[in-house]
Amino acid sequence: MLRWVRQQLGFDPPHQSDTRTIYIANRFPQHGHYVPQKFADNRIISSKYTVWNFVPKNLFEQFRRVANFYFLIIFLVQLMIDTPTSPITSGLPLFFVITVTAIKQGYEDWLRHKADNEVNGAPVYVVRSGGLVKTRSKNIRVGDIVRVAKDETFPVDLVLLSSDRVDGSCHVTTASLDGETNLKTHVAVPETAVLQSVANLDKLVAVIECQQPEADLYRFVGRITVSQQTEEIVRPLGPESLLLRGARLKNTKEIFGVAVYTGMETKMALNYKSKSQKRSAVEKSMNSFLIIYLIILLFEAILSTILKYAWQAEEKWDEPWYNEKTEHERNSSKILRFISDFLAFLVLYNFIIPISLYVTVEMQKFLGSFFIGWDLDLYHEETNQRAQVNTSDLNEELGQVEYVFTDKTGTLTENEMQFRECSINGIKYQEVNGKLTPEGFTEDSPDGNRHSLMKEEELFLKAVCLCHTVQINADQTDGADGPWHANGIASPLEYYASSPDEKALVEAASRVGVVFTGTSGDSMEVKSLGKSERYKLLHVLEFDPNRRRMSVIVESPSGEKLLFTKGAESSILPRSKSGEIDKTRIHVDEFALKGLRTLCVAYRRFTPEEYQEIGKRLHEARTALQQREERLADVFNFIERDLELLGATGVEDKLQEKVQETIEALRLAGIKVWVLTGDKHETAVSVSLSCGHFHRTMNILELVQHKSDSTCAEQLRQLAKRIKEDHVIQHGLVVDGTSLSLALREHEKLFMEVCKNCSAVLCCRMAPLQKAKVVRLLKTSPEKPITLAIGDGANDVSMIQEAHVGIGIMGKEGRQAVRNSDYAIARFKFLSKLLFVHGHLYYIRIATLVQYFFYKNVCFITPQFLYQFFCLFSQQTLYDSVYLTLYNICFTSLPVLIYSLFEQHVHPHVLQSKPVLYRDISKNAHLGFKPFLYWTILGFFHAFVFFYGSYLLMGEDTSLLGNGQMFGNWTFGTLVFTVMVITVTMKMALETHFWTWINHFVTWGSIVFYFIFSLFYGGIIWPFLHTQDMYFVFVQLLSSGSAWFAIILIVVACLFLDVVKKVLYRHLQPTSTEKVQMEEDKGSVSSACDFAESRHRGEDNRQLLDPSSLPDSSYVH
């Protein structure tokens, strides 16, 4: 019970030992003293709250906000002492704000729970009691034997026991974990590989001992002890035996595995970061402003209290004849009276802190987020997917991004390789209608319509078909004819490859007539134009990043021994002694300029003596116990020389549409783009060049393959020196995972200095948590830039959660990234609209909203402070308590809310086409100290004009009524309040650039509502009000022509200076945004279609507002 409570509250007892012992099928030892270890269940939890902790945790988060905590204190003070205003005036708004926010955050977390339940409730098959039992994913326990079928994802981390293959191997793609789309081969230990049926597995008696869970995807240490009759066989287990949750089974009908790590202890879950509350820069600014306003409030309250006692030092003011003290008041402690008066002034002035600011901001964020979901420009028709908002708290942060961290596979690319061109024997070829056609030839050319392949072409294609690690779908290799029908026409083969390039090349070769039809034992079969040839595979010289090539040695049907090699041009061309080397080099450069991934292909014939020598050397190197890797490298270099060059290939990893334009736009907007990928160095650089992340003119610096601290530090210092020397040109940096770990361990500052001076950074071979580390490194650097991470796989989740803003791409790699992101979009190209339009507009709207709120509350409460000088600091209120409560809730709330939802200070098309405008709002420009100071001083200035303007116009003994009567204090307060409501509403109107009928309705409607409400409130005797000070006050005020004159004069006096300041600044010191606004205005005036333009923008907005205009009218929020 205690453990369950601890789990619910988010605590879990630590593991007691360094290893875990797992009894397969949970067959525990029968002797009595065995105590089973406790393991986590298989539930995945991405939500933040549970039913039990929602109320305390949510309240704690909400009262972390300065204003909420402050209003709670004020509310408690009002309950405890006699104050000028009722506790309801602060208690009711506080309760409303807390409730609305809790409902919003609870709803968002409910959506996360729903997504978790979908994953945890997925059906799985488990071996229990001698049969297959269907259960839910969350019910899998450590030790259960689980069956997974082809194309299913693994529901837990499993140790492979057996597959449908005799050797116990299976193929897996880990694209959603590390971004690699290639197939990885996993193998079972021989003793369990033979147990291919449920009945046999049920009899298995075995124990696995392995390390406790850790986040490293590529590390697993364990051993399995299998009991057979009388003996126990112990076998080592490594990463090749472990199938990770989130990976997908390919090219294998089914596998059986035993669950070793479950739920939040799986490697996928350990690579998540815990979900923490993200807070936007605007919210942090708001908290800073609130603290400044708290200081102003305390200053006003202390000053008022001191002045009250200074005034009362005179006998006649201490106890005037009309206000005698009671006996209790005379005898009470002076210190207690001072504290009581101070708290009373605090309550009187507390409206300077705008509590309704928070609820308006919450509503603005929540309602504003619907526009992202409804935006048809962010809708992807092919997949019928719209943009999705998971966290509306960060809308304005989209307008502040300085760094974008993006994944490569599936985010920048489509994750599909396509063969484009090749060069054979110095001639460039393209694939046209399933035929290899030399460049310049067409179908109509005399030579264009050829059915046979030339000798060089055929040899080149055979090299491509033999030198690879491609496999064929097991279903298609069965049967006598393999994949060929009796009439000789091939059925399309389904290839699986460890490298997507190899797959694309083998598929291209099969389309033009040379088909790889599979392997059987140690031979490879190739069909060239329908004629089958069998090559014996003698040796495979595996690819490694140092050699940057791979080779196979085969025996041809005629008995010749041949070496086929393919690899990067830098590793093949220097080793070639014949063939069209110069022409091929030119072609390779041409392919690379087009952004294609290039490989060179070469071959070598061996004499029997040479082959004997090679076979002997290879055997010695492969069986060496010391320095095996170095010996093998020497032998490989000895074999792969004196090559005859056959040609080169150009394969395109198809980029997503408009990726290049999007990256260029981000650069123009002053945003630095970093690509973080788990992919190989060469692949990553190639894609970076083709997508415009790296330019051809850039000087590309490399920090790769460092094994020691000292070499890494030395290289970093050299790079820093080079950057200083060549500061004129742009630099791009390439860094790999191992070098990054070394750089971050000791030389963080130096590494950051190098990175910041580079225009683009590419990090390859990155583990998921390394991605998050890089984001955190920049996030916490002294400049504190706003970061955005975008990715599509589970390997990107930790980075998405670490960044200020996390964006998931709805790609082919599952929904992990989307579920854990703040926003989700279907394609990378939508990022530009999301940042430059939505982000820009949200930021402008909320910046104005926040500062306007402070301004209108300064206007509201300063006259109250000034009034105390005229009433002996007796805490008399200037306004009626109903006006105090309704000022922020009714009279001035709607115009600013509607402004914050619909304002478009520049047309969206202009914002997207001119990314430079994004720089105008960077680094929180509109919510800095200067704009804040301007709005505050403006508020104080307007408040002084309201109060003293009214005071001077009325004078001390002026009669403003026709019958000679004078105004009382409530009439004076109402005059100040009326002027104030009109002025602050008109101020909002001056800030509005984009008018819709809704803006007109709420702006003028708010003023009309105030007048109608005041007439009703003061014109009727309400039976439920115990005092009605305002009875007939408003009617009396409006019956005076002088009062109307005073209202108009004071409003004009307040706003005139504002208009003058705006005009001068726009003409003398315009920002680029203001220049664009003036161009827009000129354009609309000169073309005399101002009305049409406004209507068009209105339609734009209506298009955003109308969910029914989407193909699927149920919208996402």
CSV table of N, CA and C in Angstrom, one decimal, residues 121-128 131-137 139:
chain,number,residue,atom,x,y,z
A,121,GLY,N,-3.0,0.6,-23.2
A,121,GLY,CA,-4.1,-0.4,-23.4
A,121,GLY,C,-4.0,-1.2,-24.7
A,122,ALA,N,-2.9,-1.0,-25.5
A,122,ALA,CA,-2.7,-1.7,-26.7
A,122,ALA,C,-2.6,-3.2,-26.5
A,123,PRO,N,-3.2,-4.0,-27.4
A,123,PRO,CA,-3.2,-5.5,-27.2
A,123,PRO,C,-1.9,-6.1,-27.4
A,124,VAL,N,-1.5,-7.1,-26.6
A,124,VAL,CA,-0.2,-7.8,-26.8
A,124,VAL,C,-0.5,-9.3,-26.4
A,125,TYR,N,0.4,-10.2,-26.9
A,125,TYR,CA,0.3,-11.6,-26.6
A,125,TYR,C,1.4,-12.1,-25.7
A,126,VAL,N,1.0,-12.8,-24.7
A,126,VAL,CA,2.0,-13.2,-23.7
A,126,VAL,C,1.8,-14.7,-23.5
A,127,VAL,N,3.0,-15.4,-23.3
A,127,VAL,CA,2.9,-16.9,-23.1
A,127,VAL,C,2.6,-17.1,-21.6
A,128,ARG,N,1.5,-17.7,-21.3
A,128,ARG,CA,1.1,-18.1,-19.9
A,128,ARG,C,0.4,-19.4,-19.9
A,131,GLY,N,0.0,-21.5,-23.1
A,131,GLY,CA,-0.7,-21.0,-24.3
A,131,GLY,C,-0.5,-19.5,-24.5
A,132,LEU,N,-0.9,-19.0,-25.6
A,132,LEU,CA,-0.8,-17.5,-25.9
A,132,LEU,C,-2.0,-16.8,-25.3
A,133,VAL,N,-1.8,-15.8,-24.5
A,133,VAL,CA,-2.9,-15.1,-23.8
A,133,VAL,C,-2.8,-13.7,-24.3
A,134,LYS,N,-4.0,-13.2,-24.7
A,134,LYS,CA,-4.1,-11.8,-25.2
A,134,LYS,C,-4.3,-10.9,-24.0
A,135,THR,N,-3.5,-9.9,-23.8
A,135,THR,CA,-3.6,-9.0,-22.6
A,135,THR,C,-3.3,-7.5,-23.1
A,136,ARG,N,-3.4,-6.6,-22.2
A,136,ARG,CA,-3.0,-5.2,-22.5
A,136,ARG,C,-1.5,-5.0,-22.2
A,137,SER,N,-1.0,-4.0,-22.9
A,137,SER,CA,0.4,-3.7,-22.8
A,137,SER,C,0.8,-3.4,-21.3
A,139,ASN,N,-0.1,-4.6,-18.7
A,139,ASN,CA,-0.1,-5.8,-17.8
A,139,ASN,C,1.1,-6.7,-17.9
